[in-house]
mmCIF file of C-alpha atoms in Angstrom:
data_model
loop_
_atom_site.group_PDB
_atom_site.id
_atom_site.type_symbol
_atom_site.label_atom_id
_atom_site.label_comp_id
_atom_site.label_asym_id
_atom_site.label_seq_id
_atom_site.Cartn_x
_atom_site.Cartn_y
_atom_site.Cartn_z
ATOM 1 C CA MET A 1489 0.000 0.000 0.000
ATOM 2 C CA THR A 1490 1.194 3.541 -0.735
ATOM 3 C CA GLY A 1491 2.321 6.083 1.815
ATOM 4 C CA CYS A 1492 0.249 9.000 3.042
ATOM 5 C CA ASP A 1493 -1.318 11.300 0.482
ATOM 6 C CA ASP A 1494 -4.292 13.657 0.405
ATOM 7 C CA SER A 1495 -5.374 13.410 -3.228
ATOM 8 C CA PHE A 1496 -7.116 10.359 -4.678
ATOM 9 C CA ASP A 1497 -9.267 9.309 -7.594
ATOM 10 C CA ILE A 1498 -11.762 7.540 -5.309
ATOM 11 C CA ILE A 1499 -12.400 7.595 -1.559
ATOM 12 C CA VAL A 1500 -14.365 4.685 -0.087
ATOM 13 C CA ALA A 1501 -16.021 5.296 3.274
ATOM 14 C CA GLY A 1502 -16.267 1.954 5.052
ATOM 15 C CA ALA A 1503 -14.160 -1.214 4.846
ATOM 16 C CA GLY A 1504 -16.871 -3.805 5.369
ATOM 17 C CA PRO A 1505 -17.216 -6.719 2.939
ATOM 18 C CA VAL A 1506 -18.870 -4.615 0.219
ATOM 19 C CA GLY A 1507 -16.416 -1.729 0.581
ATOM 20 C CA LEU A 1508 -13.494 -4.155 0.489
ATOM 21 C CA SER A 1509 -14.886 -5.963 -2.564
ATOM 22 C CA PHE A 1510 -15.352 -2.613 -4.352
ATOM 23 C CA ALA A 1511 -11.734 -1.652 -3.667
ATOM 24 C CA ALA A 1512 -10.653 -5.121 -4.812
ATOM 25 C CA SER A 1513 -12.622 -4.654 -8.040
ATOM 26 C CA LEU A 1514 -10.564 -1.519 -8.748
ATOM 27 C CA ALA A 1515 -7.256 -2.732 -7.342
ATOM 28 C CA LYS A 1516 -5.698 -3.792 -10.655
ATOM 29 C CA SER A 1517 -6.410 -0.439 -12.324
ATOM 30 C CA ASP A 1518 -4.231 2.662 -12.009
ATOM 31 C CA LEU A 1519 -6.881 4.466 -9.944
ATOM 32 C CA LYS A 1520 -5.681 5.760 -6.589
ATOM 33 C CA VAL A 1521 -8.136 4.581 -3.950
ATOM 34 C CA ALA A 1522 -8.352 5.485 -0.257
ATOM 35 C CA MET A 1523 -10.410 3.456 2.207
ATOM 36 C CA VAL A 1524 -11.509 5.271 5.358
ATOM 37 C CA GLU A 1525 -12.434 2.915 8.201
ATOM 38 C CA PRO A 1526 -13.099 3.661 11.913
ATOM 39 C CA GLN A 1527 -11.792 0.249 13.004
ATOM 40 C CA ALA A 1528 -8.115 -0.267 13.759
ATOM 41 C CA LEU A 1529 -5.925 -1.894 11.112
ATOM 42 C CA GLU A 1530 -5.267 -4.871 13.394
ATOM 43 C CA ARG A 1531 -8.990 -5.634 13.599
ATOM 44 C CA LEU A 1532 -9.348 -5.434 9.805
ATOM 45 C CA ALA A 1533 -6.342 -7.703 9.334
ATOM 46 C CA ASN A 1534 -7.664 -10.222 11.869
ATOM 47 C CA PRO A 1535 -11.466 -10.032 11.780
ATOM 48 C CA PRO A 1536 -13.094 -11.804 14.743
ATOM 49 C CA PHE A 1537 -15.892 -14.343 14.573
ATOM 50 C CA ASP A 1538 -19.153 -12.377 14.648
ATOM 51 C CA GLY A 1539 -21.749 -15.151 14.361
ATOM 52 C CA ARG A 1540 -23.019 -14.156 10.930
ATOM 53 C CA GLU A 1541 -23.162 -16.753 8.142
ATOM 54 C CA ILE A 1542 -23.620 -15.271 4.662
ATOM 55 C CA ALA A 1543 -25.840 -17.169 2.220
ATOM 56 C CA LEU A 1544 -24.112 -16.737 -1.137
ATOM 57 C CA THR A 1545 -25.833 -17.169 -4.484
ATOM 58 C CA TYR A 1546 -23.867 -18.451 -7.456
ATOM 59 C CA ALA A 1547 -23.724 -14.908 -8.862
ATOM 60 C CA SER A 1548 -21.993 -13.729 -5.679
ATOM 61 C CA ILE A 1549 -19.634 -16.684 -5.740
ATOM 62 C CA ARG A 1550 -18.667 -15.756 -9.309
ATOM 63 C CA VAL A 1551 -17.888 -12.198 -8.194
ATOM 64 C CA LEU A 1552 -15.765 -13.395 -5.280
ATOM 65 C CA ARG A 1553 -13.998 -15.896 -7.531
ATOM 66 C CA GLU A 1554 -13.191 -13.163 -10.071
ATOM 67 C CA LEU A 1555 -11.665 -11.104 -7.261
ATOM 68 C CA GLY A 1556 -9.618 -14.065 -6.029
ATOM 69 C CA ALA A 1557 -11.441 -14.160 -2.696
ATOM 70 C CA TRP A 1558 -13.484 -17.346 -3.131
ATOM 71 C CA ASP A 1559 -10.480 -19.633 -3.575
ATOM 72 C CA ALA A 1560 -8.779 -17.985 -0.579
ATOM 73 C CA ILE A 1561 -11.565 -19.154 1.751
ATOM 74 C CA PRO A 1562 -10.804 -22.615 3.174
ATOM 75 C CA ALA A 1563 -13.161 -25.333 1.957
ATOM 76 C CA CYS A 1564 -14.096 -26.198 5.554
ATOM 77 C CA HIS A 1565 -15.807 -22.812 5.820
ATOM 78 C CA LYS A 1566 -17.987 -23.304 2.719
ATOM 79 C CA SER A 1567 -21.170 -25.106 3.778
ATOM 80 C CA PRO A 1568 -23.456 -26.252 0.933
ATOM 81 C CA VAL A 1569 -27.203 -25.738 1.274
ATOM 82 C CA GLN A 1570 -28.912 -28.717 -0.361
ATOM 83 C CA GLY A 1571 -32.438 -27.545 0.358
ATOM 84 C CA ALA A 1572 -34.619 -25.237 2.432
ATOM 85 C CA ARG A 1573 -37.840 -25.672 4.362
ATOM 86 C CA VAL A 1574 -40.279 -22.979 5.503
ATOM 87 C CA LEU A 1575 -42.471 -23.776 8.505
ATOM 88 C CA ASN A 1576 -45.360 -21.904 10.092
ATOM 89 C CA GLY A 1577 -46.213 -22.228 13.763
ATOM 90 C CA SER A 1578 -47.075 -25.740 14.955
ATOM 91 C CA SER A 1579 -48.199 -26.923 11.512
ATOM 92 C CA PRO A 1580 -46.298 -29.997 10.251
ATOM 93 C CA PHE A 1581 -46.576 -28.684 6.684
ATOM 94 C CA ALA A 1582 -43.339 -27.411 5.112
ATOM 95 C CA LEU A 1583 -42.806 -25.409 1.936
ATOM 96 C CA CYS A 1584 -39.835 -27.072 0.248
ATOM 97 C CA PHE A 1585 -37.104 -25.593 -1.922
ATOM 98 C CA ASP A 1586 -34.709 -28.053 -3.533
ATOM 99 C CA PRO A 1587 -32.234 -28.079 -6.429
ATOM 100 C CA PRO A 1588 -33.691 -28.997 -9.824
ATOM 101 C CA ARG A 1589 -34.227 -32.716 -10.332
ATOM 102 C CA GLY A 1590 -31.043 -34.333 -11.576
ATOM 103 C CA SER A 1591 -28.816 -31.448 -10.439
ATOM 104 C CA ALA A 1592 -25.822 -32.322 -8.298
ATOM 105 C CA GLU A 1593 -25.248 -28.697 -7.273
ATOM 106 C CA PRO A 1594 -26.577 -27.217 -4.006
ATOM 107 C CA LEU A 1595 -28.847 -24.184 -3.846
ATOM 108 C CA GLY A 1596 -25.966 -22.065 -2.560
ATOM 109 C CA PHE A 1597 -23.309 -21.897 0.141
ATOM 110 C CA LEU A 1598 -23.058 -20.520 3.658
ATOM 111 C CA VAL A 1599 -19.768 -18.770 4.448
ATOM 112 C CA PRO A 1600 -18.826 -16.953 7.694
ATOM 113 C CA ASN A 1601 -18.831 -13.188 7.357
ATOM 114 C CA TRP A 1602 -15.397 -12.917 8.967
ATOM 115 C CA GLN A 1603 -13.910 -15.312 6.406
ATOM 116 C CA ILE A 1604 -15.208 -13.183 3.516
ATOM 117 C CA ARG A 1605 -13.756 -10.049 5.136
ATOM 118 C CA ASP A 1606 -10.426 -11.774 5.743
ATOM 119 C CA SER A 1607 -10.055 -13.021 2.168
ATOM 120 C CA LEU A 1608 -10.929 -9.604 0.692
ATOM 121 C CA PHE A 1609 -8.572 -7.755 3.032
ATOM 122 C CA LYS A 1610 -5.691 -9.998 1.981
ATOM 123 C CA ILE A 1611 -6.364 -9.033 -1.646
ATOM 124 C CA ILE A 1612 -6.438 -5.313 -0.845
ATOM 125 C CA ARG A 1613 -3.158 -5.267 1.010
ATOM 126 C CA LEU A 1614 -1.349 -6.711 -2.036
ATOM 127 C CA HIS A 1615 -2.070 -3.662 -4.204
ATOM 128 C CA ASP A 1616 -0.171 -0.368 -4.015
ATOM 129 C CA HIS A 1617 -3.027 1.656 -5.504
ATOM 130 C CA VAL A 1618 -5.211 1.159 -2.405
ATOM 131 C CA GLN A 1619 -4.390 3.070 0.778
ATOM 132 C CA LEU A 1620 -6.076 2.122 4.060
ATOM 133 C CA LEU A 1621 -6.778 4.958 6.487
ATOM 134 C CA CYS A 1622 -7.839 3.106 9.628
ATOM 135 C CA GLY A 1623 -8.975 4.542 12.927
ATOM 136 C CA HIS A 1624 -10.692 7.464 11.188
ATOM 137 C CA SER A 1625 -14.212 8.321 10.066
ATOM 138 C CA VAL A 1626 -15.719 10.782 7.600
ATOM 139 C CA VAL A 1627 -17.092 13.825 9.466
ATOM 140 C CA GLY A 1628 -17.551 16.318 6.612
ATOM 141 C CA VAL A 1629 -18.132 16.330 2.845
ATOM 142 C CA THR A 1630 -18.020 19.251 0.407
ATOM 143 C CA ASN A 1631 -18.854 18.758 -3.267
ATOM 144 C CA SER A 1632 -17.912 20.977 -6.177
ATOM 145 C CA HIS A 1633 -17.468 20.648 -9.919
ATOM 146 C CA LYS A 1634 -13.874 19.634 -9.230
ATOM 147 C CA GLY A 1635 -14.770 16.705 -6.994
ATOM 148 C CA ALA A 1636 -15.317 15.869 -3.339
ATOM 149 C CA VAL A 1637 -13.458 17.219 -0.321
ATOM 150 C CA VAL A 1638 -13.674 14.841 2.624
ATOM 151 C CA LYS A 1639 -12.866 15.837 6.195
ATOM 152 C CA LEU A 1640 -11.722 13.073 8.536
ATOM 153 C CA SER A 1641 -12.209 12.804 12.284
ATOM 154 C CA ASP A 1642 -8.527 13.727 12.859
ATOM 155 C CA GLY A 1643 -8.954 16.990 10.922
ATOM 156 C CA ARG A 1644 -7.227 15.773 7.774
ATOM 157 C CA ARG A 1645 -8.785 16.735 4.432
ATOM 158 C CA LEU A 1646 -8.772 14.458 1.408
ATOM 159 C CA THR A 1647 -9.801 15.219 -2.162
ATOM 160 C CA ALA A 1648 -11.146 12.821 -4.759
ATOM 161 C CA ARG A 1649 -13.046 12.807 -8.014
ATOM 162 C CA LEU A 1650 -15.547 10.346 -6.521
ATOM 163 C CA LEU A 1651 -16.646 9.524 -2.975
ATOM 164 C CA VAL A 1652 -18.282 6.115 -2.441
ATOM 165 C CA ALA A 1653 -20.302 5.472 0.727
ATOM 166 C CA ALA A 1654 -20.141 1.870 1.967
ATOM 167 C CA ASP A 1655 -20.464 2.588 5.693
ATOM 168 C CA SER A 1656 -23.553 0.609 6.736
ATOM 169 C CA ARG A 1657 -27.314 1.109 6.556
ATOM 170 C CA LEU A 1658 -27.002 3.923 9.128
ATOM 171 C CA SER A 1659 -24.471 5.624 6.849
ATOM 172 C CA ARG A 1660 -23.034 8.867 8.212
ATOM 173 C CA THR A 1661 -21.569 9.620 4.789
ATOM 174 C CA ARG A 1662 -24.995 9.308 3.156
ATOM 175 C CA ASP A 1663 -26.347 11.872 5.623
ATOM 176 C CA LEU A 1664 -23.434 14.233 4.987
ATOM 177 C CA LEU A 1665 -24.162 14.013 1.257
ATOM 178 C CA GLY A 1666 -27.740 15.134 1.941
ATOM 179 C CA ILE A 1667 -29.282 11.920 0.602
ATOM 180 C CA ALA A 1668 -32.468 11.003 2.439
ATOM 181 C CA ALA A 1669 -33.366 7.387 3.188
ATOM 182 C CA ASP A 1670 -36.199 5.326 4.603
ATOM 183 C CA VAL A 1671 -34.605 3.916 7.751
ATOM 184 C CA ASN A 1672 -36.874 1.481 9.578
ATOM 185 C CA ARG A 1673 -35.816 0.484 13.088
ATOM 186 C CA LEU A 1674 -37.985 -2.576 13.595
ATOM 187 C CA GLY A 1675 -37.607 -2.882 17.359
ATOM 188 C CA SER A 1676 -36.410 -6.469 16.980
ATOM 189 C CA SER A 1677 -32.992 -8.076 17.187
ATOM 190 C CA ILE A 1678 -31.385 -11.230 15.865
ATOM 191 C CA LEU A 1679 -29.569 -13.437 18.355
ATOM 192 C CA ILE A 1680 -27.041 -15.711 16.656
ATOM 193 C CA CYS A 1681 -24.901 -18.597 17.828
ATOM 194 C CA ARG A 1682 -23.537 -21.895 16.586
ATOM 195 C CA VAL A 1683 -24.714 -25.111 18.227
ATOM 196 C CA ARG A 1684 -23.707 -28.744 18.071
ATOM 197 C CA HIS A 1685 -26.699 -31.076 17.960
ATOM 198 C CA GLU A 1686 -27.479 -34.780 17.939
ATOM 199 C CA ARG A 1687 -29.879 -34.861 14.986
ATOM 200 C CA ALA A 1688 -28.587 -34.605 11.415
ATOM 201 C CA HIS A 1689 -29.434 -31.492 9.406
ATOM 202 C CA HIS A 1690 -28.741 -33.117 5.991
ATOM 203 C CA GLN A 1691 -27.503 -29.687 4.786
ATOM 204 C CA VAL A 1692 -31.104 -28.398 4.737
ATOM 205 C CA ALA A 1693 -31.840 -24.897 6.023
ATOM 206 C CA ILE A 1694 -35.021 -24.280 8.010
ATOM 207 C CA GLU A 1695 -36.884 -20.984 8.350
ATOM 208 C CA TRP A 1696 -39.553 -21.319 11.027
ATOM 209 C CA PHE A 1697 -42.091 -18.548 11.569
ATOM 210 C CA ASP A 1698 -43.353 -19.308 15.049
ATOM 211 C CA HIS A 1699 -45.467 -17.186 17.400
ATOM 212 C CA HIS A 1700 -43.582 -14.050 18.542
ATOM 213 C CA GLN A 1701 -40.322 -15.361 17.098
ATOM 214 C CA THR A 1702 -38.649 -16.496 13.898
ATOM 215 C CA ILE A 1703 -36.015 -19.212 14.006
ATOM 216 C CA ALA A 1704 -33.536 -19.987 11.253
ATOM 217 C CA MET A 1705 -31.461 -23.170 11.418
ATOM 218 C CA LEU A 1706 -28.570 -22.930 8.976
ATOM 219 C CA PRO A 1707 -26.580 -26.139 8.296
ATOM 220 C CA LEU A 1708 -22.813 -25.860 8.615
ATOM 221 C CA MET A 1709 -20.437 -28.794 9.055
ATOM 222 C CA GLU A 1710 -21.849 -32.150 10.134
ATOM 223 C CA GLY A 1711 -23.610 -31.908 13.482
ATOM 224 C CA VAL A 1712 -23.275 -28.116 13.678
ATOM 225 C CA SER A 1713 -25.792 -25.396 12.768
ATOM 226 C CA SER A 1714 -26.020 -21.662 13.070
ATOM 227 C CA LEU A 1715 -29.177 -20.685 14.963
ATOM 228 C CA LEU A 1716 -30.771 -17.279 14.433
ATOM 229 C CA LEU A 1717 -33.616 -16.129 16.666
ATOM 230 C CA THR A 1718 -35.522 -12.995 15.704
ATOM 231 C CA LEU A 1719 -37.131 -11.550 18.817
ATOM 232 C CA ARG A 1720 -38.137 -8.268 20.375
ATOM 233 C CA ALA A 1721 -34.950 -6.453 21.325
ATOM 234 C CA SER A 1722 -35.617 -6.723 25.063
ATOM 235 C CA GLU A 1723 -36.182 -10.482 24.802
ATOM 236 C CA ALA A 1724 -33.020 -10.996 22.757
ATOM 237 C CA ASN A 1725 -31.024 -9.071 25.366
ATOM 238 C CA ARG A 1726 -32.530 -11.194 28.137
ATOM 239 C CA LEU A 1727 -31.447 -14.393 26.403
ATOM 240 C CA LEU A 1728 -27.994 -12.980 25.742
ATOM 241 C CA ALA A 1729 -27.540 -12.341 29.478
ATOM 242 C CA LEU A 1730 -28.397 -15.923 30.555
ATOM 243 C CA ASP A 1731 -25.625 -18.314 31.528
ATOM 244 C CA ASP A 1732 -24.874 -21.109 29.048
ATOM 245 C CA ASP A 1733 -26.952 -23.799 30.754
ATOM 246 C CA LEU A 1734 -30.081 -21.665 31.092
ATOM 247 C CA PHE A 1735 -29.643 -20.349 27.564
ATOM 248 C CA LEU A 1736 -29.427 -23.874 26.116
ATOM 249 C CA MET A 1737 -32.491 -24.983 28.076
ATOM 250 C CA GLU A 1738 -34.532 -22.114 26.691
ATOM 251 C CA LEU A 1739 -33.108 -22.526 23.191
ATOM 252 C CA THR A 1740 -34.031 -26.226 23.148
ATOM 253 C CA ASP A 1741 -37.536 -25.366 24.304
ATOM 254 C CA ARG A 1742 -37.954 -22.674 21.645
ATOM 255 C CA CYS A 1743 -36.755 -25.088 18.939
ATOM 256 C CA ARG A 1744 -39.130 -27.761 20.272
ATOM 257 C CA GLY A 1745 -36.341 -30.308 20.178
ATOM 258 C CA ARG A 1746 -36.035 -30.255 16.365
ATOM 259 C CA LEU A 1747 -32.256 -30.629 16.549
ATOM 260 C CA GLY A 1748 -32.232 -32.867 19.620
ATOM 261 C CA LYS A 1749 -29.814 -32.202 22.438
ATOM 262 C CA MET A 1750 -27.681 -29.107 21.810
ATOM 263 C CA THR A 1751 -24.438 -27.650 23.138
ATOM 264 C CA LEU A 1752 -22.970 -24.250 22.361
ATOM 265 C CA ALA A 1753 -20.288 -24.211 19.661
ATOM 266 C CA SER A 1754 -19.582 -20.456 19.641
ATOM 267 C CA THR A 1755 -20.086 -17.180 21.403
ATOM 268 C CA ARG A 1756 -23.486 -15.470 21.207
ATOM 269 C CA HIS A 1757 -24.113 -12.246 19.275
ATOM 270 C CA THR A 1758 -27.060 -9.880 18.817
ATOM 271 C CA TYR A 1759 -27.780 -7.392 16.026
ATOM 272 C CA PRO A 1760 -30.635 -4.867 15.891
ATOM 273 C CA LEU A 1761 -32.914 -5.163 12.859
ATOM 274 C CA VAL A 1762 -32.866 -2.079 10.661
ATOM 275 C CA THR A 1763 -33.858 -1.818 6.997
ATOM 276 C CA THR A 1764 -32.812 1.013 4.694
ATOM 277 C CA TRP A 1765 -33.794 2.271 1.263
ATOM 278 C CA ALA A 1766 -31.941 5.377 0.073
ATOM 279 C CA HIS A 1767 -34.035 7.820 -1.968
ATOM 280 C CA LYS A 1768 -31.096 8.231 -4.358
ATOM 281 C CA PHE A 1769 -28.056 6.061 -4.920
ATOM 282 C CA TRP A 1770 -25.822 8.902 -6.070
ATOM 283 C CA ALA A 1771 -25.137 12.623 -5.679
ATOM 284 C CA SER A 1772 -22.673 15.004 -7.299
ATOM 285 C CA ASN A 1773 -19.260 13.264 -7.221
ATOM 286 C CA ALA A 1774 -20.618 10.511 -4.948
ATOM 287 C CA ALA A 1775 -22.335 7.127 -5.001
ATOM 288 C CA LEU A 1776 -23.792 4.662 -2.507
ATOM 289 C CA ILE A 1777 -23.160 0.920 -2.486
ATOM 290 C CA GLY A 1778 -24.095 -1.961 -0.194
ATOM 291 C CA ASP A 1779 -26.206 -1.292 2.877
ATOM 292 C CA ALA A 1780 -25.739 2.470 2.507
ATOM 293 C CA ALA A 1781 -27.963 2.175 -0.572
ATOM 294 C CA VAL A 1782 -30.180 -0.821 0.260
ATOM 295 C CA GLY A 1783 -30.301 -2.475 3.672
ATOM 296 C CA MET A 1784 -32.392 -5.639 3.426
ATOM 297 C CA HIS A 1785 -34.203 -7.539 6.159
ATOM 298 C CA PRO A 1786 -32.166 -10.762 6.596
ATOM 299 C CA VAL A 1787 -35.162 -13.106 6.335
ATOM 300 C CA THR A 1788 -34.506 -13.768 2.629
ATOM 301 C CA ALA A 1789 -30.692 -13.697 3.067
ATOM 302 C CA HIS A 1790 -30.178 -11.482 0.013
ATOM 303 C CA GLY A 1791 -28.682 -8.341 1.564
ATOM 304 C CA PHE A 1792 -25.034 -9.210 0.968
ATOM 305 C CA ASN A 1793 -25.755 -10.531 -2.520
ATOM 306 C CA ILE A 1794 -27.405 -7.234 -3.512
ATOM 307 C CA GLY A 1795 -24.491 -5.321 -1.989
ATOM 308 C CA LEU A 1796 -21.935 -7.364 -3.886
ATOM 309 C CA CYS A 1797 -23.921 -6.804 -7.083
ATOM 310 C CA SER A 1798 -24.058 -3.042 -6.468
ATOM 311 C CA GLN A 1799 -20.299 -2.673 -6.078
ATOM 312 C CA LYS A 1800 -19.685 -4.735 -9.215
ATOM 313 C CA GLN A 1801 -22.077 -2.591 -11.243
ATOM 314 C CA LEU A 1802 -20.451 0.640 -10.093
ATOM 315 C CA ALA A 1803 -16.875 -0.640 -10.445
ATOM 316 C CA ARG A 1804 -17.539 -1.891 -13.973
ATOM 317 C CA ARG A 1805 -18.858 1.509 -15.043
ATOM 318 C CA ILE A 1806 -15.925 3.328 -13.439
ATOM 319 C CA LEU A 1807 -13.365 1.072 -15.117
ATOM 320 C CA THR A 1808 -15.074 1.507 -18.484
ATOM 321 C CA ALA A 1809 -15.052 5.292 -18.079
ATOM 322 C CA ARG A 1810 -11.377 5.199 -17.118
ATOM 323 C CA ARG A 1811 -10.510 3.038 -20.105
ATOM 324 C CA ASP A 1812 -12.362 5.409 -22.446
ATOM 325 C CA ARG A 1813 -10.779 8.489 -20.794
ATOM 326 C CA ARG A 1814 -14.126 9.741 -19.542
ATOM 327 C CA ASP A 1815 -15.045 11.240 -16.176
ATOM 328 C CA ILE A 1816 -15.323 8.533 -13.487
ATOM 329 C CA ALA A 1817 -17.931 10.702 -11.711
ATOM 330 C CA ASP A 1818 -20.001 11.445 -14.801
ATOM 331 C CA PRO A 1819 -23.605 12.130 -13.678
ATOM 332 C CA ASP A 1820 -25.112 10.183 -16.581
ATOM 333 C CA MET A 1821 -22.991 7.167 -15.699
ATOM 334 C CA LEU A 1822 -23.987 7.389 -12.020
ATOM 335 C CA GLN A 1823 -27.659 7.700 -13.002
ATOM 336 C CA ARG A 1824 -27.382 4.553 -15.122
ATOM 337 C CA TYR A 1825 -25.832 2.794 -12.132
ATOM 338 C CA GLU A 1826 -28.774 3.846 -9.973
ATOM 339 C CA ASN A 1827 -31.334 2.757 -12.547
ATOM 340 C CA CYS A 1828 -29.765 -0.689 -12.848
ATOM 341 C CA LEU A 1829 -29.469 -1.226 -9.086
ATOM 342 C CA ARG A 1830 -32.970 0.056 -8.407
ATOM 343 C CA LEU A 1831 -34.408 -2.283 -11.042
ATOM 344 C CA SER A 1832 -32.696 -5.340 -9.551
ATOM 345 C CA ALA A 1833 -33.074 -4.493 -5.845
ATOM 346 C CA ALA A 1834 -36.560 -2.973 -5.583
ATOM 347 C CA PRO A 1835 -38.597 -6.158 -6.212
ATOM 348 C CA LEU A 1836 -36.638 -8.097 -3.581
ATOM 349 C CA TYR A 1837 -36.673 -5.238 -1.075
ATOM 350 C CA TYR A 1838 -40.414 -4.618 -1.178
ATOM 351 C CA ALA A 1839 -41.330 -8.301 -1.456
ATOM 352 C CA THR A 1840 -39.183 -9.024 1.598
ATOM 353 C CA ASN A 1841 -40.857 -6.243 3.579
ATOM 354 C CA LEU A 1842 -44.257 -7.637 2.594
ATOM 355 C CA LEU A 1843 -43.188 -11.106 3.689
ATOM 356 C CA VAL A 1844 -41.905 -9.794 7.025
ATOM 357 C CA GLY A 1845 -45.170 -7.970 7.636
ATOM 358 C CA LEU A 1846 -47.177 -11.093 6.894
ATOM 359 C CA TYR A 1847 -45.059 -13.425 8.984
ATOM 360 C CA SER A 1848 -44.572 -11.151 11.980
ATOM 361 C CA GLY A 1849 -48.305 -10.564 12.427
ATOM 362 C CA GLU A 1850 -49.880 -12.440 15.334
ATOM 363 C CA HIS A 1851 -53.562 -11.808 14.672
ATOM 364 C CA ALA A 1852 -55.778 -14.606 13.380
ATOM 365 C CA ALA A 1853 -56.009 -13.235 9.817
ATOM 366 C CA ALA A 1854 -52.219 -13.139 9.484
ATOM 367 C CA ARG A 1855 -51.862 -16.691 10.781
ATOM 368 C CA LEU A 1856 -54.473 -17.902 8.284
ATOM 369 C CA ALA A 1857 -52.792 -15.991 5.448
ATOM 370 C CA ARG A 1858 -49.448 -17.614 6.304
ATOM 371 C CA HIS A 1859 -50.981 -21.068 6.299
ATOM 372 C CA VAL A 1860 -52.788 -20.537 2.994
ATOM 373 C CA GLY A 1861 -49.813 -18.804 1.378
ATOM 374 C CA LEU A 1862 -47.405 -21.636 2.116
ATOM 375 C CA ARG A 1863 -49.768 -24.263 0.745
ATOM 376 C CA LEU A 1864 -50.501 -22.270 -2.404
ATOM 377 C CA ALA A 1865 -46.772 -21.830 -3.027
ATOM 378 C CA GLN A 1866 -46.240 -25.569 -2.612
ATOM 379 C CA TYR A 1867 -48.909 -26.394 -5.193
ATOM 380 C CA PHE A 1868 -47.693 -23.832 -7.750
ATOM 381 C CA PRO A 1869 -44.314 -25.252 -8.811
ATOM 382 C CA PHE A 1870 -43.345 -22.142 -10.771
ATOM 383 C CA VAL A 1871 -43.200 -20.212 -7.476
ATOM 384 C CA ARG A 1872 -40.811 -22.651 -5.815
ATOM 385 C CA HIS A 1873 -38.778 -23.215 -8.959
ATOM 386 C CA GLY A 1874 -38.558 -19.480 -9.573
ATOM 387 C CA ILE A 1875 -37.191 -18.832 -6.096
ATOM 388 C CA SER A 1876 -34.754 -21.734 -6.390
ATOM 389 C CA ALA A 1877 -33.567 -20.421 -9.743
ATOM 390 C CA MET A 1878 -33.050 -16.960 -8.236
ATOM 391 C CA LEU A 1879 -30.875 -18.470 -5.502
ATOM 392 C CA ARG A 1880 -28.797 -20.370 -8.060
ATOM 393 C CA ARG A 1881 -28.419 -17.699 -10.746
#
């Protein structure tokens, strides 16, 4: 990585997985890129286990493979998903999603978030055109026809032709750019941990919409699953505070023994549920990618995949403009980026919100609608096959 400088072609605010993948997409060009990240360099270089397992579609795997990140992730951390089941309350009926008949390929793969971050960081640090500015955050942005002037928390000022916000669904950079967003704090949290269990999962994921909770059982290595409980924030915090024995007793009860006897295989983590939809995905000399643009509810597991798609779309347009000696912050180019991302993300975003509303309702009409909806989907193969195809595209 290069030494200190104040002038760049592109400044990326946020070194999460999407920000890192965006920088990696540009790393082989001659563009000078700065990444501004509040976390210390040591934490970026050695990301800790955070509980999150990312469900990757084949499109996302192709992107990571092109960047060199997929092959850098050890095979033991790539868990195939051979099928998925959706359950509702105490009903024994399950909506099933499976690979096409005769296909030997799984629906997708589960990979730990920290492993994706680690593999992308290792790519970034190999390239001299990317400079990491860790331990700092963006506190001011000024745009002009010449580009963006970015003020950091230590008082330093950087200039760039293009500023890219990749700093979470509660993006400070987005706010500084004056871009409004629908930010929905849902009042719920996800509690995540890995468990060892006596019953086999057969590499089948389960999404169970039960009363006042949603449980996801994600198959990892043999005899181990990642359990995600979506609960009111206060209830999630209560469970987090229990000792291991009491926590396992309550977890087993909530899962109704579906996995048999369980023991903890990791630390526990909680994350508040927040969804975001930015009103615009670009401004003068600036663009949004990842959760700063679209922050999905995790129930359909597509948030990271949309984020990875967004960075690829923007990076491809920037590299094309650079090759053709055009402005990398051209407003028409940024508008085309927004149009493409909005077209691909909007259906999933609004359909997911509709699904969450239906499956979080506890009144009798909602319960009946869930029951009827699952059975209708099961008896209309094009629905199940369409969703399976979307996962595998």
